[in-house]
Amino acid sequence: MPIPLPNQPYPEPTPADPNPAPVSPPTPPEGPPPEPIGVPPTTPGDIPPPGEPIGVPPTSPPEIPVTPTTPQPTA
């Protein structure tokens, strides 16, 4: 709203609309709701079983390579 200058009279207030448009409720879009942006859809394969820590691969015993021992010469 512009600020009136000192030498100008204040503008007349605008009266409210005597016949405002009726407010209709928004109609829901047809079809399934859109997927949220940036979130990939979840599939059953992506859900870890209960008790499984998230982001940690299952632990398995480490495989230690077996190196053959050579007999050391005795002096």
Short mmCIF file of C-alpha atoms in Angstrom, two decimals:
data_model
loop_
_atom_site.label_atom_id
_atom_site.label_comp_id
_atom_site.label_asym_id
_atom_site.label_seq_id
_atom_site.Cartn_x
_atom_site.Cartn_y
_atom_site.Cartn_z
CA MET A 1 0.00 0.00 0.00
CA PRO A 2 1.62 3.28 -1.04
CA ILE A 3 2.24 5.89 1.62
CA PRO A 4 0.23 9.05 0.79
CA LEU A 5 2.15 12.28 0.52
CA PRO A 6 1.41 14.96 3.16
CA ASN A 7 -0.36 17.25 0.68
CA GLN A 8 -2.71 14.52 -0.62
CA PRO A 9 -5.85 13.29 1.13
CA TYR A 10 -5.97 9.71 2.31
CA PRO A 11 -7.43 7.36 -0.33
CA GLU A 12 -10.94 6.06 0.22
CA PRO A 13 -11.01 2.52 1.60
CA THR A 14 -12.37 0.02 -0.87
CA PRO A 15 -15.62 -1.59 0.29
CA ALA A 16 -15.75 -5.35 0.69
CA ASP A 17 -17.29 -7.33 -2.14
CA PRO A 18 -20.96 -7.83 -1.24
CA ASN A 19 -21.12 -11.04 -3.32
CA PRO A 20 -17.89 -12.97 -2.74
CA ALA A 21 -17.30 -16.06 -4.82
CA PRO A 22 -18.31 -19.27 -3.03
CA VAL A 23 -15.37 -21.25 -1.74
CA SER A 24 -15.45 -24.78 -3.10
CA PRO A 25 -13.42 -27.56 -1.51
CA PRO A 26 -10.44 -28.63 -3.61
CA THR A 27 -11.06 -31.72 -5.69
CA PRO A 28 -8.56 -34.53 -5.12
CA PRO A 29 -6.51 -35.48 -8.19
CA GLU A 30 -7.48 -38.70 -9.87
CA GLY A 31 -5.13 -41.64 -9.73
CA PRO A 32 -2.50 -42.59 -7.16
CA PRO A 33 -0.82 -39.79 -5.22
CA PRO A 34 2.46 -38.60 -6.74
CA GLU A 35 5.71 -39.91 -5.32
CA PRO A 36 7.62 -37.40 -3.17
CA ILE A 37 10.52 -35.82 -5.01
CA GLY A 38 13.95 -37.09 -4.03
CA VAL A 39 12.73 -40.22 -2.26
CA PRO A 40 13.14 -43.47 -4.20
CA PRO A 41 10.19 -45.85 -4.02
CA THR A 42 10.70 -48.63 -1.50
CA THR A 43 10.60 -52.23 -2.62
CA PRO A 44 10.35 -55.27 -0.34
CA GLY A 45 13.98 -56.18 -1.15
CA ASP A 46 15.26 -52.91 0.29
CA ILE A 47 13.85 -53.52 3.77
CA PRO A 48 16.29 -55.35 6.08
CA PRO A 49 14.92 -58.12 8.29
CA PRO A 50 14.08 -57.20 11.89
CA GLY A 51 17.15 -57.09 14.12
CA GLU A 52 19.51 -56.49 11.22
CA PRO A 53 21.57 -53.30 11.71
CA ILE A 54 20.96 -50.79 8.94
CA GLY A 55 23.92 -49.99 6.73
CA VAL A 56 26.16 -52.72 8.17
CA PRO A 57 26.87 -55.77 6.02
CA PRO A 58 26.33 -59.14 7.68
CA THR A 59 29.41 -60.28 9.54
CA SER A 60 31.20 -63.41 8.44
CA PRO A 61 34.42 -64.91 9.81
CA PRO A 62 37.40 -63.35 8.01
CA GLU A 63 39.25 -65.66 5.69
CA ILE A 64 42.89 -65.90 6.76
CA PRO A 65 45.10 -67.04 3.90
CA VAL A 66 47.23 -70.00 4.83
CA THR A 67 50.89 -69.47 3.97
CA PRO A 68 53.08 -72.53 3.87
CA THR A 69 55.86 -72.38 6.42
CA THR A 70 59.35 -73.09 5.20
CA PRO A 71 61.82 -74.68 7.59
CA GLN A 72 64.45 -72.24 8.74
CA PRO A 73 68.04 -73.45 8.39
CA THR A 74 69.69 -73.96 11.72
CA ALA A 75 73.19 -72.63 12.16
#
